[in-house]
């Protein structure tokens, strides 16, 4: 079965640079979510989209933005990167506006040096 | 092995024994709960879910119990195997409302051979 695809798997950036993370949800899933997971931490919700419209916002810094495109893939754009942005970034998708299980990709590991 | 009552961050269990992982959720309006398993370097993997109109649900080797009175959730794993070693998270959501899933603190389960 198709899963959530994220790219790249690993990304190394320097402070103050920008990064773009991509997510391809499971076909026919209507909701996409982004989570950030620091070392030893639980995943923290950043932002979600339902049918290409932003639907909820969590602890996402103003330096980050995201969008969902007409083909339902989503991108998380991160600017003015800081050392503290180093983390695993997960994308997830679900059907039925989140009242079905979220299915997660294997994440992008971002390292800011 | 059991993380009794309040959440404990680690649980060590002998192979073949049953495991019980506990979780307290925070939002009394939450009506959908999911257990996820996360292995190192991977995204959270769906294990089992339960809605608030149920107090017990069984899957293959796993059972989830929900006590809405005290806002408590537990995951029971029967005949724990080495492949069950991972971090386990409970997550809560609210149907028809927020488009996000909130994770509780994880429990690291280590299976002893």
mmCIF file with all atom_site columns, N, CA, C and O in Angstrom, chain B residues 1 3 12-13 15 28 41 43-44 46 53 58 61 63 76 82 84 87 89 92 94 101 103 107 111:
data_model
loop_
_atom_site.group_PDB
_atom_site.id
_atom_site.type_symbol
_atom_site.label_atom_id
_atom_site.label_alt_id
_atom_site.label_comp_id
_atom_site.label_asym_id
_atom_site.label_entity_id
_atom_site.label_seq_id
_atom_site.pdbx_PDB_ins_code
_atom_site.Cartn_x
_atom_site.Cartn_y
_atom_site.Cartn_z
_atom_site.occupancy
_atom_site.B_iso_or_equiv
_atom_site.pdbx_formal_charge
_atom_site.auth_seq_id
_atom_site.auth_comp_id
_atom_site.auth_asym_id
_atom_site.auth_atom_id
_atom_site.pdbx_PDB_model_num
ATOM 1   N N  . UNK B 1 1   ? 5.134   -6.679  32.345 1.00 0.00 ? 1   UNK B N  1
ATOM 2   C CA . UNK B 1 1   ? 5.621   -5.384  32.819 1.00 0.00 ? 1   UNK B CA 1
ATOM 3   C C  . UNK B 1 1   ? 4.540   -4.332  32.649 1.00 0.00 ? 1   UNK B C  1
ATOM 4   O O  . UNK B 1 1   ? 3.705   -4.381  31.756 1.00 0.00 ? 1   UNK B O  1
ATOM 5   N N  . UNK B 1 3   ? 3.703   0.101   33.215 1.00 0.00 ? 3   UNK B N  1
ATOM 6   C CA . UNK B 1 3   ? 3.954   1.460   33.693 1.00 0.00 ? 3   UNK B CA 1
ATOM 7   C C  . UNK B 1 3   ? 2.698   1.855   34.446 1.00 0.00 ? 3   UNK B C  1
ATOM 8   O O  . UNK B 1 3   ? 1.731   2.328   33.893 1.00 0.00 ? 3   UNK B O  1
ATOM 9   N N  . UNK B 1 12  ? 10.665  -1.956  31.054 1.00 0.00 ? 12  UNK B N  1
ATOM 10  C CA . UNK B 1 12  ? 11.455  -3.121  30.671 1.00 0.00 ? 12  UNK B CA 1
ATOM 11  C C  . UNK B 1 12  ? 10.612  -4.357  30.921 1.00 0.00 ? 12  UNK B C  1
ATOM 12  O O  . UNK B 1 12  ? 10.049  -4.530  32.003 1.00 0.00 ? 12  UNK B O  1
ATOM 13  N N  . UNK B 1 13  ? 10.524  -5.232  29.920 1.00 0.00 ? 13  UNK B N  1
ATOM 14  C CA . UNK B 1 13  ? 9.647   -6.387  30.029 1.00 0.00 ? 13  UNK B CA 1
ATOM 15  C C  . UNK B 1 13  ? 10.352  -7.633  29.483 1.00 0.00 ? 13  UNK B C  1
ATOM 16  O O  . UNK B 1 13  ? 11.139  -7.554  28.525 1.00 0.00 ? 13  UNK B O  1
ATOM 17  N N  . UNK B 1 15  ? 10.685  -11.014 27.503 1.00 0.00 ? 15  UNK B N  1
ATOM 18  C CA . UNK B 1 15  ? 10.072  -11.582 26.298 1.00 0.00 ? 15  UNK B CA 1
ATOM 19  C C  . UNK B 1 15  ? 9.044   -12.636 26.701 1.00 0.00 ? 15  UNK B C  1
ATOM 20  O O  . UNK B 1 15  ? 9.297   -13.488 27.556 1.00 0.00 ? 15  UNK B O  1
ATOM 21  N N  . UNK B 1 28  ? -10.809 16.953  27.931 1.00 0.00 ? 28  UNK B N  1
ATOM 22  C CA . UNK B 1 28  ? -12.034 16.187  28.162 1.00 0.00 ? 28  UNK B CA 1
ATOM 23  C C  . UNK B 1 28  ? -12.930 16.168  26.932 1.00 0.00 ? 28  UNK B C  1
ATOM 24  O O  . UNK B 1 28  ? -13.837 15.339  26.836 1.00 0.00 ? 28  UNK B O  1
ATOM 25  N N  . UNK B 1 41  ? 14.522  6.235   14.059 1.00 0.00 ? 41  UNK B N  1
ATOM 26  C CA . UNK B 1 41  ? 14.710  6.702   12.686 1.00 0.00 ? 41  UNK B CA 1
ATOM 27  C C  . UNK B 1 41  ? 13.493  6.579   11.803 1.00 0.00 ? 41  UNK B C  1
ATOM 28  O O  . UNK B 1 41  ? 13.571  6.836   10.592 1.00 0.00 ? 41  UNK B O  1
ATOM 29  N N  . UNK B 1 43  ? 9.014   7.072   11.292 1.00 0.00 ? 43  UNK B N  1
ATOM 30  C CA . UNK B 1 43  ? 7.845   7.819   11.717 1.00 0.00 ? 43  UNK B CA 1
ATOM 31  C C  . UNK B 1 43  ? 6.944   6.989   12.609 1.00 0.00 ? 43  UNK B C  1
ATOM 32  O O  . UNK B 1 43  ? 7.034   5.760   12.625 1.00 0.00 ? 43  UNK B O  1
ATOM 33  N N  . UNK B 1 44  ? 6.072   7.645   13.378 1.00 0.00 ? 44  UNK B N  1
ATOM 34  C CA . UNK B 1 44  ? 5.119   6.894   14.209 1.00 0.00 ? 44  UNK B CA 1
ATOM 35  C C  . UNK B 1 44  ? 4.256   5.965   13.352 1.00 0.00 ? 44  UNK B C  1
ATOM 36  O O  . UNK B 1 44  ? 3.787   6.362   12.282 1.00 0.00 ? 44  UNK B O  1
ATOM 37  N N  . UNK B 1 46  ? 0.893   3.518   13.209 1.00 0.00 ? 46  UNK B N  1
ATOM 38  C CA . UNK B 1 46  ? -0.410  3.269   13.834 1.00 0.00 ? 46  UNK B CA 1
ATOM 39  C C  . UNK B 1 46  ? -0.484  1.850   14.393 1.00 0.00 ? 46  UNK B C  1
ATOM 40  O O  . UNK B 1 46  ? -0.107  0.886   13.734 1.00 0.00 ? 46  UNK B O  1
ATOM 41  N N  . UNK B 1 53  ? -16.981 6.344   22.476 1.00 0.00 ? 53  UNK B N  1
ATOM 42  C CA . UNK B 1 53  ? -18.193 5.589   22.777 1.00 0.00 ? 53  UNK B CA 1
ATOM 43  C C  . UNK B 1 53  ? -17.883 4.127   23.122 1.00 0.00 ? 53  UNK B C  1
ATOM 44  O O  . UNK B 1 53  ? -18.783 3.310   23.291 1.00 0.00 ? 53  UNK B O  1
ATOM 45  N N  . UNK B 1 58  ? -9.954  -4.461  20.862 1.00 0.00 ? 58  UNK B N  1
ATOM 46  C CA . UNK B 1 58  ? -8.864  -5.435  20.731 1.00 0.00 ? 58  UNK B CA 1
ATOM 47  C C  . UNK B 1 58  ? -8.391  -5.522  19.302 1.00 0.00 ? 58  UNK B C  1
ATOM 48  O O  . UNK B 1 58  ? -9.174  -5.444  18.347 1.00 0.00 ? 58  UNK B O  1
ATOM 49  N N  . UNK B 1 61  ? -2.887  -9.076  19.237 1.00 0.00 ? 61  UNK B N  1
ATOM 50  C CA . UNK B 1 61  ? -1.966  -9.024  20.386 1.00 0.00 ? 61  UNK B CA 1
ATOM 51  C C  . UNK B 1 61  ? -2.040  -7.722  21.165 1.00 0.00 ? 61  UNK B C  1
ATOM 52  O O  . UNK B 1 61  ? -1.292  -7.520  22.120 1.00 0.00 ? 61  UNK B O  1
ATOM 53  N N  . UNK B 1 63  ? -4.549  -4.593  23.059 1.00 0.00 ? 63  UNK B N  1
ATOM 54  C CA . UNK B 1 63  ? -5.849  -4.177  23.561 1.00 0.00 ? 63  UNK B CA 1
ATOM 55  C C  . UNK B 1 63  ? -5.702  -2.760  24.083 1.00 0.00 ? 63  UNK B C  1
ATOM 56  O O  . UNK B 1 63  ? -4.734  -2.448  24.786 1.00 0.00 ? 63  UNK B O  1
ATOM 57  N N  . UNK B 1 76  ? -2.296  -2.628  26.118 1.00 0.00 ? 76  UNK B N  1
ATOM 58  C CA . UNK B 1 76  ? -1.809  -3.916  26.584 1.00 0.00 ? 76  UNK B CA 1
ATOM 59  C C  . UNK B 1 76  ? -1.270  -4.690  25.385 1.00 0.00 ? 76  UNK B C  1
ATOM 60  O O  . UNK B 1 76  ? -1.962  -4.817  24.378 1.00 0.00 ? 76  UNK B O  1
ATOM 61  N N  . UNK B 1 82  ? 10.640  -9.306  20.934 1.00 0.00 ? 82  UNK B N  1
ATOM 62  C CA . UNK B 1 82  ? 11.738  -8.334  20.738 1.00 0.00 ? 82  UNK B CA 1
ATOM 63  C C  . UNK B 1 82  ? 11.386  -7.232  19.749 1.00 0.00 ? 82  UNK B C  1
ATOM 64  O O  . UNK B 1 82  ? 11.798  -6.078  19.923 1.00 0.00 ? 82  UNK B O  1
ATOM 65  N N  . UNK B 1 84  ? 8.783   -5.691  19.518 1.00 0.00 ? 84  UNK B N  1
ATOM 66  C CA . UNK B 1 84  ? 7.923   -4.697  20.160 1.00 0.00 ? 84  UNK B CA 1
ATOM 67  C C  . UNK B 1 84  ? 8.729   -3.590  20.827 1.00 0.00 ? 84  UNK B C  1
ATOM 68  O O  . UNK B 1 84  ? 8.151   -2.598  21.291 1.00 0.00 ? 84  UNK B O  1
ATOM 69  N N  . UNK B 1 87  ? 9.386   3.138   21.067 1.00 0.00 ? 87  UNK B N  1
ATOM 70  C CA . UNK B 1 87  ? 8.731   4.166   21.873 1.00 0.00 ? 87  UNK B CA 1
ATOM 71  C C  . UNK B 1 87  ? 7.251   4.164   21.511 1.00 0.00 ? 87  UNK B C  1
ATOM 72  O O  . UNK B 1 87  ? 6.893   4.139   20.329 1.00 0.00 ? 87  UNK B O  1
ATOM 73  N N  . UNK B 1 89  ? 3.535   6.016   21.881 1.00 0.00 ? 89  UNK B N  1
ATOM 74  C CA . UNK B 1 89  ? 2.859   7.276   22.165 1.00 0.00 ? 89  UNK B CA 1
ATOM 75  C C  . UNK B 1 89  ? 1.358   7.074   22.118 1.00 0.00 ? 89  UNK B C  1
ATOM 76  O O  . UNK B 1 89  ? 0.847   6.377   21.242 1.00 0.00 ? 89  UNK B O  1
ATOM 77  N N  . UNK B 1 92  ? -4.416  12.058  21.102 1.00 0.00 ? 92  UNK B N  1
ATOM 78  C CA . UNK B 1 92  ? -5.837  12.367  21.240 1.00 0.00 ? 92  UNK B CA 1
ATOM 79  C C  . UNK B 1 92  ? -6.258  13.371  20.182 1.00 0.00 ? 92  UNK B C  1
ATOM 80  O O  . UNK B 1 92  ? -5.472  14.207  19.737 1.00 0.00 ? 92  UNK B O  1
ATOM 81  N N  . UNK B 1 94  ? -10.079 15.476  18.515 1.00 0.00 ? 94  UNK B N  1
ATOM 82  C CA . UNK B 1 94  ? -11.459 15.842  18.765 1.00 0.00 ? 94  UNK B CA 1
ATOM 83  C C  . UNK B 1 94  ? -12.192 15.835  17.438 1.00 0.00 ? 94  UNK B C  1
ATOM 84  O O  . UNK B 1 94  ? -11.828 16.577  16.530 1.00 0.00 ? 94  UNK B O  1
ATOM 85  N N  . UNK B 1 101 ? -3.522  16.263  15.891 1.00 0.00 ? 101 UNK B N  1
ATOM 86  C CA . UNK B 1 101 ? -3.450  15.156  16.826 1.00 0.00 ? 101 UNK B CA 1
ATOM 87  C C  . UNK B 1 101 ? -2.405  15.543  17.856 1.00 0.00 ? 101 UNK B C  1
ATOM 88  O O  . UNK B 1 101 ? -1.289  15.904  17.495 1.00 0.00 ? 101 UNK B O  1
ATOM 89  N N  . UNK B 1 103 ? 0.052   14.563  20.896 1.00 0.00 ? 103 UNK B N  1
ATOM 90  C CA . UNK B 1 103 ? 0.742   13.402  21.431 1.00 0.00 ? 103 UNK B CA 1
ATOM 91  C C  . UNK B 1 103 ? 1.041   13.577  22.913 1.00 0.00 ? 103 UNK B C  1
ATOM 92  O O  . UNK B 1 103 ? 1.393   14.670  23.364 1.00 0.00 ? 103 UNK B O  1
ATOM 93  N N  . UNK B 1 107 ? 6.562   6.327   25.932 1.00 0.00 ? 107 UNK B N  1
ATOM 94  C CA . UNK B 1 107 ? 7.112   5.314   26.831 1.00 0.00 ? 107 UNK B CA 1
ATOM 95  C C  . UNK B 1 107 ? 8.037   4.426   26.021 1.00 0.00 ? 107 UNK B C  1
ATOM 96  O O  . UNK B 1 107 ? 7.611   3.851   25.009 1.00 0.00 ? 107 UNK B O  1
ATOM 97  N N  . UNK B 1 111 ? 12.457  -4.881  25.453 1.00 0.00 ? 111 UNK B N  1
ATOM 98  C CA . UNK B 1 111 ? 12.121  -6.282  25.673 1.00 0.00 ? 111 UNK B CA 1
ATOM 99  C C  . UNK B 1 111 ? 13.403  -7.046  25.955 1.00 0.00 ? 111 UNK B C  1
ATOM 100 O O  . UNK B 1 111 ? 14.328  -7.036  25.132 1.00 0.00 ? 111 UNK B O  1
#
